[in-house]
XYZ file of C-alpha atoms in Angstrom:
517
model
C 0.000 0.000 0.000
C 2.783 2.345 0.706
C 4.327 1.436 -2.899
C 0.854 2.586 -4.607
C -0.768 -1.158 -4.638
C -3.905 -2.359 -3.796
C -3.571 -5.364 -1.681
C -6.645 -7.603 -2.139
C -4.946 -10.934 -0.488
C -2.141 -12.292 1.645
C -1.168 -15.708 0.234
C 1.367 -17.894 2.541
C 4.511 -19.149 0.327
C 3.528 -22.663 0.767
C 0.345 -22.643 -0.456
C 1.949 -20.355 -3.088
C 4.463 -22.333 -4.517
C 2.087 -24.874 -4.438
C -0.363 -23.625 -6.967
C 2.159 -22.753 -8.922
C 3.270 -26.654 -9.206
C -0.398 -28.475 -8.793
C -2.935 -25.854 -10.989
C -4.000 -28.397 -13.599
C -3.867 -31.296 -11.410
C -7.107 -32.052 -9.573
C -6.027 -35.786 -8.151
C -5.803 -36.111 -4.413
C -2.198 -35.956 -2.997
C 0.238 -35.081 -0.655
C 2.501 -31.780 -1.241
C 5.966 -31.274 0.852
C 7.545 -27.519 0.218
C 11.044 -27.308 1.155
C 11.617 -23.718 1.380
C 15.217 -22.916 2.320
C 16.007 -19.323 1.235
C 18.661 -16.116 2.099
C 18.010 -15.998 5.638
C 14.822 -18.603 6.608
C 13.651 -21.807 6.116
C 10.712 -23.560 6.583
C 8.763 -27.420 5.731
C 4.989 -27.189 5.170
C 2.962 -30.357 4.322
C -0.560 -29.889 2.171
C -3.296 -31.590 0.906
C -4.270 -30.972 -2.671
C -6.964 -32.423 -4.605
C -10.230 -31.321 -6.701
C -8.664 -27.594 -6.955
C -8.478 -27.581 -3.118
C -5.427 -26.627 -1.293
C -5.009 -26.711 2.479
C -2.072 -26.489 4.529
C -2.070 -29.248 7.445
C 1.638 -28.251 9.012
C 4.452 -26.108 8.742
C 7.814 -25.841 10.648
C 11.351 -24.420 10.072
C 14.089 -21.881 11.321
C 13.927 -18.197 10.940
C 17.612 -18.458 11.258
C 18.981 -20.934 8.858
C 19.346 -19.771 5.304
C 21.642 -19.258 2.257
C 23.499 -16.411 4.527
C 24.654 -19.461 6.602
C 26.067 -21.328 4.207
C 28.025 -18.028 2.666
C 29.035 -17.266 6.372
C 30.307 -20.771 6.666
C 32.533 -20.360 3.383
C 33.773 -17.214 4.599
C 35.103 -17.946 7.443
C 36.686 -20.612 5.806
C 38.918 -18.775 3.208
C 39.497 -16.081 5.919
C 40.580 -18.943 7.599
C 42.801 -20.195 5.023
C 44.240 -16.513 4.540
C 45.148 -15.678 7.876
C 47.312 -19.000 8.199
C 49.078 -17.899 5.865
C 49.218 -13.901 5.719
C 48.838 -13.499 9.284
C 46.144 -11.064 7.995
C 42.494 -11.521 9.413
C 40.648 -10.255 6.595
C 37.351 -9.966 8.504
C 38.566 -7.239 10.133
C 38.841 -4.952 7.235
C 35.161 -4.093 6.475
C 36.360 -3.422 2.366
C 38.316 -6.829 2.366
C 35.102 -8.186 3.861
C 32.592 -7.334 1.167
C 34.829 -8.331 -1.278
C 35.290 -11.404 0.179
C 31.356 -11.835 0.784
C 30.852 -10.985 -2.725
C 33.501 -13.784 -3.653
C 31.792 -16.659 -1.650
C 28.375 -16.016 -2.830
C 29.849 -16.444 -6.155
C 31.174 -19.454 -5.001
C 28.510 -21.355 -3.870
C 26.409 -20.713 -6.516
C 29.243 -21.861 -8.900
C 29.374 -25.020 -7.185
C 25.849 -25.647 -7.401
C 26.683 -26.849 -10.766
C 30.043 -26.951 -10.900
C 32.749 -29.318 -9.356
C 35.306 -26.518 -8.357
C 35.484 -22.989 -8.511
C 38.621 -20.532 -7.938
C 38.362 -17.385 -5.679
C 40.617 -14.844 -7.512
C 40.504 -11.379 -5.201
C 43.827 -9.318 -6.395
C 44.794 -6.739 -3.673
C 43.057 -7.804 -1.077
C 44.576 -5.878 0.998
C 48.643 -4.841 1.627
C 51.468 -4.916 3.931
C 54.862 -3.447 4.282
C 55.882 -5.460 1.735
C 53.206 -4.817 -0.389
C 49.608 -5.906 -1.785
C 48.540 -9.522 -0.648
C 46.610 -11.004 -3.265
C 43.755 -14.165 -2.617
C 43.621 -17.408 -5.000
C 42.183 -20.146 -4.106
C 40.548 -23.429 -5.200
C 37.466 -24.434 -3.453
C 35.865 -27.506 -4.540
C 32.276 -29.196 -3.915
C 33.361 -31.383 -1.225
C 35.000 -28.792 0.923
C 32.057 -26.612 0.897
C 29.559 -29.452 1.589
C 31.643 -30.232 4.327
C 31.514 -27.429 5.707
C 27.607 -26.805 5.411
C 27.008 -30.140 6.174
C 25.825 -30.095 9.940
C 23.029 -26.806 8.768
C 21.717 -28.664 6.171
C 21.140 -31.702 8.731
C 19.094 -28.934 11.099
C 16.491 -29.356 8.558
C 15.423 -32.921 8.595
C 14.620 -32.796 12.181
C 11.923 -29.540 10.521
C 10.665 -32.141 7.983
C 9.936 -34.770 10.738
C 8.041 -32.033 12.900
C 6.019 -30.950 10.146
C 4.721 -35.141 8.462
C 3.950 -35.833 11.879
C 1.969 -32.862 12.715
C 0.264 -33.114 10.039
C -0.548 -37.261 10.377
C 1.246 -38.188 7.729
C 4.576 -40.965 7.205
C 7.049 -39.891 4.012
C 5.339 -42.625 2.283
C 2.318 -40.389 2.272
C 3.701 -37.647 0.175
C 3.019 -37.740 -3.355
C 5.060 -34.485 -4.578
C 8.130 -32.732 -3.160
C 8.467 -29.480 -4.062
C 11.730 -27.242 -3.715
C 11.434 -23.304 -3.034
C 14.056 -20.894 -2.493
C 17.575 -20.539 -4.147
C 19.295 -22.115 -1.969
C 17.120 -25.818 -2.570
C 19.795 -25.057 -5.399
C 22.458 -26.463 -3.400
C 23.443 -30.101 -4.621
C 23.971 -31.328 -0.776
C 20.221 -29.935 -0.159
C 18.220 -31.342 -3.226
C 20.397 -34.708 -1.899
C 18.971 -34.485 1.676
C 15.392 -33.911 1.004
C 15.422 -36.676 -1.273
C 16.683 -38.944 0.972
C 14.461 -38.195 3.300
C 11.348 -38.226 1.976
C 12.541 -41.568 -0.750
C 11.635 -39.805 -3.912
C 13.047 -36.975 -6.372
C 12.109 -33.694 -6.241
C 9.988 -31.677 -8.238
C 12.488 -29.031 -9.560
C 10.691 -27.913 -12.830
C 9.919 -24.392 -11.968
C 12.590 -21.635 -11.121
C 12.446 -22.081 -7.118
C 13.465 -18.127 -6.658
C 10.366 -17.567 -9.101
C 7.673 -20.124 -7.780
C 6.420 -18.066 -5.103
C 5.503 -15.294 -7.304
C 3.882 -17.268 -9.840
C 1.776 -19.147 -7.566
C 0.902 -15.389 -6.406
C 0.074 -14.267 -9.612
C -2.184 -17.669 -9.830
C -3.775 -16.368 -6.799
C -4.449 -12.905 -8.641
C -6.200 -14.335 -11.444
C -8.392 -16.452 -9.032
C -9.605 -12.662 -7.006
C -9.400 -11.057 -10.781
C -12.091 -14.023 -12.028
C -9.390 -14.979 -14.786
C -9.114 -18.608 -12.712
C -11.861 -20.392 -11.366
C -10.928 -23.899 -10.658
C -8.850 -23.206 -7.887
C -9.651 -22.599 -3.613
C -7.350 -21.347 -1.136
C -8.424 -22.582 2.666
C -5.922 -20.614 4.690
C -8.680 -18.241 6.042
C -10.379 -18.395 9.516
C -13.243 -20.956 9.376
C -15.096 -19.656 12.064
C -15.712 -16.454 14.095
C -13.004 -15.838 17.282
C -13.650 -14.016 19.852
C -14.095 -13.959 23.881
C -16.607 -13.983 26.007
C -17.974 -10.398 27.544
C -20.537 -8.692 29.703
C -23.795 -10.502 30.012
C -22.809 -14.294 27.939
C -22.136 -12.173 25.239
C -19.289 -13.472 22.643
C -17.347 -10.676 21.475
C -15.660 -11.121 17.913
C -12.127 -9.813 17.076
C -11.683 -11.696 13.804
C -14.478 -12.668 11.888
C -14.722 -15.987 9.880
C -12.908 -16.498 6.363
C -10.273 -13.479 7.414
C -7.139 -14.511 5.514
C -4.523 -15.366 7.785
C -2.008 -14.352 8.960
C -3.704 -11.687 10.522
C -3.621 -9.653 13.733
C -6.403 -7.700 15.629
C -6.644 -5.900 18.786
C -9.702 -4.279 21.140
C -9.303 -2.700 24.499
C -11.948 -4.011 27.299
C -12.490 -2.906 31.286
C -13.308 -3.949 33.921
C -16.780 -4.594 35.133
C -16.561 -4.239 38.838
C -14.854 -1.379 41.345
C -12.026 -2.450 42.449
C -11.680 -5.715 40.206
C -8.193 -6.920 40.121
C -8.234 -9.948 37.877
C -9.941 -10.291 34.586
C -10.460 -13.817 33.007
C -10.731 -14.325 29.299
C -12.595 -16.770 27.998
C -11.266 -17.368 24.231
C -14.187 -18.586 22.140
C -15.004 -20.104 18.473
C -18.118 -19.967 16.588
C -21.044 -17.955 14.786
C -23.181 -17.948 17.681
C -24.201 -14.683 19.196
C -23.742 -16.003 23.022
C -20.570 -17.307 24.302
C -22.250 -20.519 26.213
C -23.088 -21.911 22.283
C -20.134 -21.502 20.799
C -16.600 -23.777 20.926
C -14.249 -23.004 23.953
C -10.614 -22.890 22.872
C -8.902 -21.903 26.318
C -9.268 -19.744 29.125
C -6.378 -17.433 31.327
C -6.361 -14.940 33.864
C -4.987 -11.807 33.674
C -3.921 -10.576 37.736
C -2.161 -7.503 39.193
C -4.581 -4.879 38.439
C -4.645 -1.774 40.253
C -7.632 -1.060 41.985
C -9.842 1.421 40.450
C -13.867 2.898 39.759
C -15.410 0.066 37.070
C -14.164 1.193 33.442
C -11.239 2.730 34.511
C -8.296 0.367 33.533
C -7.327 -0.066 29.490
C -6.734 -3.777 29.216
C -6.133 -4.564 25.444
C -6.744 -7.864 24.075
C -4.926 -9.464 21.026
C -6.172 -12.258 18.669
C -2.766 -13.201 16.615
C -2.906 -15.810 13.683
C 0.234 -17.000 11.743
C 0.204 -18.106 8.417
C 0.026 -21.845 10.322
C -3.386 -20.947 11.510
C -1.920 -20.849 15.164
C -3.281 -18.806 17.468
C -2.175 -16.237 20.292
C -4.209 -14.255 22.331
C -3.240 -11.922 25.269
C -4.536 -9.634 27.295
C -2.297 -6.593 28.259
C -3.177 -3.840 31.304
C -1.949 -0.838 29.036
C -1.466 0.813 32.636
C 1.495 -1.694 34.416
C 2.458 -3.670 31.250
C 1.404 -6.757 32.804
C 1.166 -9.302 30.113
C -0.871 -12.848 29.906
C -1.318 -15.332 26.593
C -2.331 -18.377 25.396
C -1.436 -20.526 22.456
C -4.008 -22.345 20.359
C -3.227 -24.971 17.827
C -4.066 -24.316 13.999
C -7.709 -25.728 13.468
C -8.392 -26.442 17.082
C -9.247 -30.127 16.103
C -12.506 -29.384 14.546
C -12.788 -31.685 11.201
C -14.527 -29.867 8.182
C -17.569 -31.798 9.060
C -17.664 -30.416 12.550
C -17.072 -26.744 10.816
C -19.922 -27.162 8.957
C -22.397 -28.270 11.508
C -21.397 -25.296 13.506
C -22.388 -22.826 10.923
C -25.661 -24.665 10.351
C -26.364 -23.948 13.739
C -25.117 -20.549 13.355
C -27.277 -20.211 10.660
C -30.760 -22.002 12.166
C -30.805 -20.277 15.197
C -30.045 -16.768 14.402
C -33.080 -15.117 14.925
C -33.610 -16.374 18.716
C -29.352 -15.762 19.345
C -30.232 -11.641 18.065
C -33.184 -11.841 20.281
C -31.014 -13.196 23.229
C -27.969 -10.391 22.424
C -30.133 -8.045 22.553
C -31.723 -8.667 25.997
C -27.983 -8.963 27.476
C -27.328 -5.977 25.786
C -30.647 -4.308 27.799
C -29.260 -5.816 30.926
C -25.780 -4.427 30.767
C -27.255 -1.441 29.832
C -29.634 -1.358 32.439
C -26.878 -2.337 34.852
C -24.680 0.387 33.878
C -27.577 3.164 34.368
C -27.931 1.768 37.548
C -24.182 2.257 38.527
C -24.372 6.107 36.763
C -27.376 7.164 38.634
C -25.966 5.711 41.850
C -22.957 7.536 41.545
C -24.912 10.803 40.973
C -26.929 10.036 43.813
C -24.088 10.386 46.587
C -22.464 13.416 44.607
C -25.288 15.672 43.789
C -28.280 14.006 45.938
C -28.249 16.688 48.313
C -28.890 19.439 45.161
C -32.294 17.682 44.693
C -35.765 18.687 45.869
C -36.930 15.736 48.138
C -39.926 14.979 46.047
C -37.160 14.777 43.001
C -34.887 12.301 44.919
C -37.489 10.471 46.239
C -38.771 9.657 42.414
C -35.399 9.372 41.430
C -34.747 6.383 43.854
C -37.571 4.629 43.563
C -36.830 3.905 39.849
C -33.920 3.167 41.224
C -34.669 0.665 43.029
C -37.313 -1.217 40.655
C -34.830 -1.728 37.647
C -32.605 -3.069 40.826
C -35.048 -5.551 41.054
C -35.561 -6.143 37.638
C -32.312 -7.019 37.664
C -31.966 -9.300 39.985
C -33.896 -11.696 37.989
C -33.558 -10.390 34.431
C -32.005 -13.721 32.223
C -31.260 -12.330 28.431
C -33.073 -16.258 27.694
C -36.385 -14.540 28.889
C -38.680 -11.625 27.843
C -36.955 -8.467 29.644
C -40.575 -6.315 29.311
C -40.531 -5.103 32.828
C -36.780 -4.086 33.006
C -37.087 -2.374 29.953
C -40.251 -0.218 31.279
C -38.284 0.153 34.287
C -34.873 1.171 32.723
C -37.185 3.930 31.005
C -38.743 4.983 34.032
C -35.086 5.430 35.522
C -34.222 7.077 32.597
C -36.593 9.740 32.576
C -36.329 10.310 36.694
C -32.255 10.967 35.757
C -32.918 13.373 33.244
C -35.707 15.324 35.097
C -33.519 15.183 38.170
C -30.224 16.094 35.954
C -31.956 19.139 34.633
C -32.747 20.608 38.480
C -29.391 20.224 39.089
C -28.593 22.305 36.701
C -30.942 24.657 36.871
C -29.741 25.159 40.925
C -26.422 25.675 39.342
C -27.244 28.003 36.952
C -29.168 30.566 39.403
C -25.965 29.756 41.943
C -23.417 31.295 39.683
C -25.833 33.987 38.829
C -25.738 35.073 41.994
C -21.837 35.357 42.389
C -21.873 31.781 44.228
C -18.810 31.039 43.448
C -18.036 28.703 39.732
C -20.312 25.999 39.206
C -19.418 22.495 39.589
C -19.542 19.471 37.919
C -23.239 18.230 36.655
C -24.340 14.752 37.022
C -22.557 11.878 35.461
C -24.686 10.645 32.234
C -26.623 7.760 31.984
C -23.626 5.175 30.985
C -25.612 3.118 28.766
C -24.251 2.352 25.600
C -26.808 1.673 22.731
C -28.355 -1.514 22.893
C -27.048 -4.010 20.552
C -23.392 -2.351 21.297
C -20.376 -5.077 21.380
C -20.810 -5.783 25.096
C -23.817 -3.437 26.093
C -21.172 -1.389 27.038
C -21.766 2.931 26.879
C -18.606 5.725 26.390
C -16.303 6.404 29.113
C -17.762 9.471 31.190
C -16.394 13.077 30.308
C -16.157 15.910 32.711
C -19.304 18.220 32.659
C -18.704 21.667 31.194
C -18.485 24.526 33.130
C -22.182 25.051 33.491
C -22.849 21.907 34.798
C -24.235 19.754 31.832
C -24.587 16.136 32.466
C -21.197 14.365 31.282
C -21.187 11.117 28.885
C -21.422 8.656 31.119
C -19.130 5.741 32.264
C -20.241 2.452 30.811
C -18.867 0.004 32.881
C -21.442 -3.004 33.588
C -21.584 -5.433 36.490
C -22.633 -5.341 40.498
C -20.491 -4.417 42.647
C -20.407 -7.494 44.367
C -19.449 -9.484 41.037
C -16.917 -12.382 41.640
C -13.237 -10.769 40.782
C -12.181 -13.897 39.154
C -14.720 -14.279 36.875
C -15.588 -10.495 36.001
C -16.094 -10.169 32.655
C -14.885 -7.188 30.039
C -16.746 -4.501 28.500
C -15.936 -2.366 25.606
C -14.255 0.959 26.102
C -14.651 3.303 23.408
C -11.068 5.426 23.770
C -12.027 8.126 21.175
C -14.955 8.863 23.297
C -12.956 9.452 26.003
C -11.294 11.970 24.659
């Protein structure tokens, strides 16, 4: 996007270089890519078949690459140099990129020839003059030396067959990617290991980008026989205020991909939050697919809604999952790890959508009764707030009204279930509403004639109802805001929950942080 393109799709270089080998083959099979480039490498196994690809595992080292190999060789002839110059050429940085120049050269010389000769005249000089470098290097020496990195990666290709459930007897197709499969020793070990040749009939520094441009003309409509499954299969999310699941990456997101939210707390006070990591299409968490749950401790103790704790969903292009949950406040950090797929089978996938799909009508219904009981519960918390800090402003008859309303949504509440009809808390959050407002606009009015009389500045109006919209993400309402200077009621704080909620299991609500602005 920065370079002026329009990205419509991340595609992972397995599944890449794979389409770029298996496009007009629709048999079922087995795929291994070997990937060994500059400065990574990486094993993934896939399933192809009927125009379907889907990657099942993938392991490697982010630091074992072509680099290694050229360090390796190096070191070698600096090596060789020294022993006989006295001269460490490594620590002359213009000797040094010559000489890394040279053995790049050099290994990709041997990669199809037997020998090579390293010819670097003045090197570097002396008192008795310029040292020159020649030297012969032949195939064996160098796979000697690179020997022990190239065994690194069979332990990879073990990893990756059996996490995906498959024996080297399984794979049908071997497939090398990266310039550096272009290494004779490599191609050698890979075929060894998995007992067959391997498939080295397009360019492996070019494979990626064809399968890419594959990819393009399956978005562009130019190919149509081909389907790409790395995307989320299902919604992921975590469980908030009121049984409600809250999503942070929606289903058939491409992955890798990374998304963040920042919750509260839903109790004064609270010092642990738990999260409750959650898979499925189903509007409340207690019908959709538990993937793991942690705890997040050392809070400081503050007023409901006050601390920022942001939670991460993280998916690799293995379809692995991190979440944590981070108090913006101390730093204090807690994840989990979830395993790519979670063990659901596409059958399982499916059934979960159909249920998704043939209750959706009672799970809106149910959201949105949670999200009239958080808000409910959060107007409750506002007006009780307001209550001790501008009760005394009120005319008695006006306080009197206002706590009575009060205290009939509290007892709507106390029985309220978002799996029943809500009727009576929703007349009663009304009422309340309406006492808050008439009692809001007294207060204001007392203010008002105050500071007309040279009573000194006026203060702070009520906090406002804290209600966010119903149907909100977890019922939850904007942070409050100061009242202006004539005492207007403030946007209130929309933190959910009793006060005498269990710490442990508190859940989150949403904080909207532009709002608090």
């Amino acid at each position: 996007e920065i370079a002026g393109l329009n990205v419509e799709r991340i595609i992972n270089e397995p599944t890449a270089a794979s389409l770029a080998y298996g496009l007009d083959d629709e048999s079922d099979q087995v795929v291994a890519v070997y990937d060994l480039g500059g400065g990574t490498f990486d094993v993934s196994i896939l399933e192809l078949g009927d125009g379907v690809f889907e990657v099942n595992a993938t392991y490697g080292d982010t630091h074992l690459g072509g680099d290694n190999f050229d360090k390796r060789l190096i070191d070698h002839i600096a090596d060789d140099f020294q022993q006989d110059t006295g001269i460490d050429l490594r620590e002359d940085p213009m000797a040094l990129q010559r000489l890394k120049e040279a053995a790049e050269d050099a290994k990709i010389e041997l990669s199809s020839a037997k020998s090579t000769t390293i010819n670097l005249p003045f090197i570097t000089a002396t008192d008795e003059g310029p040292q020159h470098l020649n030297m012969d290097i032949n195939r064996a020496t160098f796979e000697n030396l690179i020997g022990d990195l190239v065994d690194k990666t069979v332990p990879q290709m073990e990893k990756a067959l059996d996490d995906a459930g498959h024996s080297k007897s399984d794979v049908d197709e071997v497939i090398l990617v990266g310039g550096s499969t272009r290494v004779p020793l490599v191609q050698e070990t890979v075929e060894d290991f998995f007992g067959r040749s391997a498939n080295k009939s397009v360019n492996p520094d070019e494979v990626v980008a064809l399968g890419a441009a594959i990819q393009g003309g399956v978005l562009s409509g130019d190919v149509d026989d081909v389907l790409l499954l790395d995307v989320t299969p299902l919604n992921l999310g975590i469980e908030t205020l009121g049984g409600v699941m809250t999503t942070l990456i929606e289903e058939n997101t491409t992955i890798p991909t990374k998304e963040g939210e920042v919750f509260s707390t839903a109790a004064d006070n609270q010092t642990s939050v738990e999260v409750h990591v959650l898979q499925g299409d189903r509007e409340m968490a207690k019908d959709n697919r538990t993937l793991g749950r942690f705890h997040l401790d050392g809070i400081p103790p503050a007023p409901r809604g006050t601390p920022q704790i942001e939670v991460t969903f993280d998916i690799n292009a293995d379809g692995i999952l991190n979440v944590s949950a981070e108090d913006k406040d101390t730093g204090k950090e807690q994840s989990i790890r979830v395993e790519a797929n979670s063990g659901l089978t596409d059958e399982e996938i499916e059934k979960m959508k159909e249920e998704a799909e043939k209750h959706a009508e009672e799970d809106e219904r149910r959201k949105e009764r949670a999200d009239t009981i958080n808000e409910a519960n959060s107007m409750s918390y506002s007006v009780e707030q307001g209550l001790d800090e501008y009760g005394d402003q009120l005319p008695d008859d006006k306080r009197a009204d206002l706590e009575d309303a009060l205290e009939t949504l509290n007892d709507e509440l106390e029985t309220a279930s978002a799996d029943e009809e809500i009727t009576t808390l929703e007349d009663a959050l009304e009422d309340l509403n309406e006492a808050w407002s008439a009692a809001g606009q007294e207060i204001r009015d007392a203010q008002q004639q105050q500071a007309q009389q040279g009573a000194g500045p006026a203060g702070a109006g009520p906090a406002g109802a804290g209600a966010g919209p119903a149907g909100g993400p977890a019922g939850a309402g904007a942070a409050g805001a100061e009242a202006g200077p004539a005492g207007g009621a403030s946007s209130g704080n929309g933190t959910t929950a009793s006060d005498d909620e269990d710490v442990q299991d508190a859940d989150y609500e949403v904080v909207d942080e532009g709002d608090e602005e």
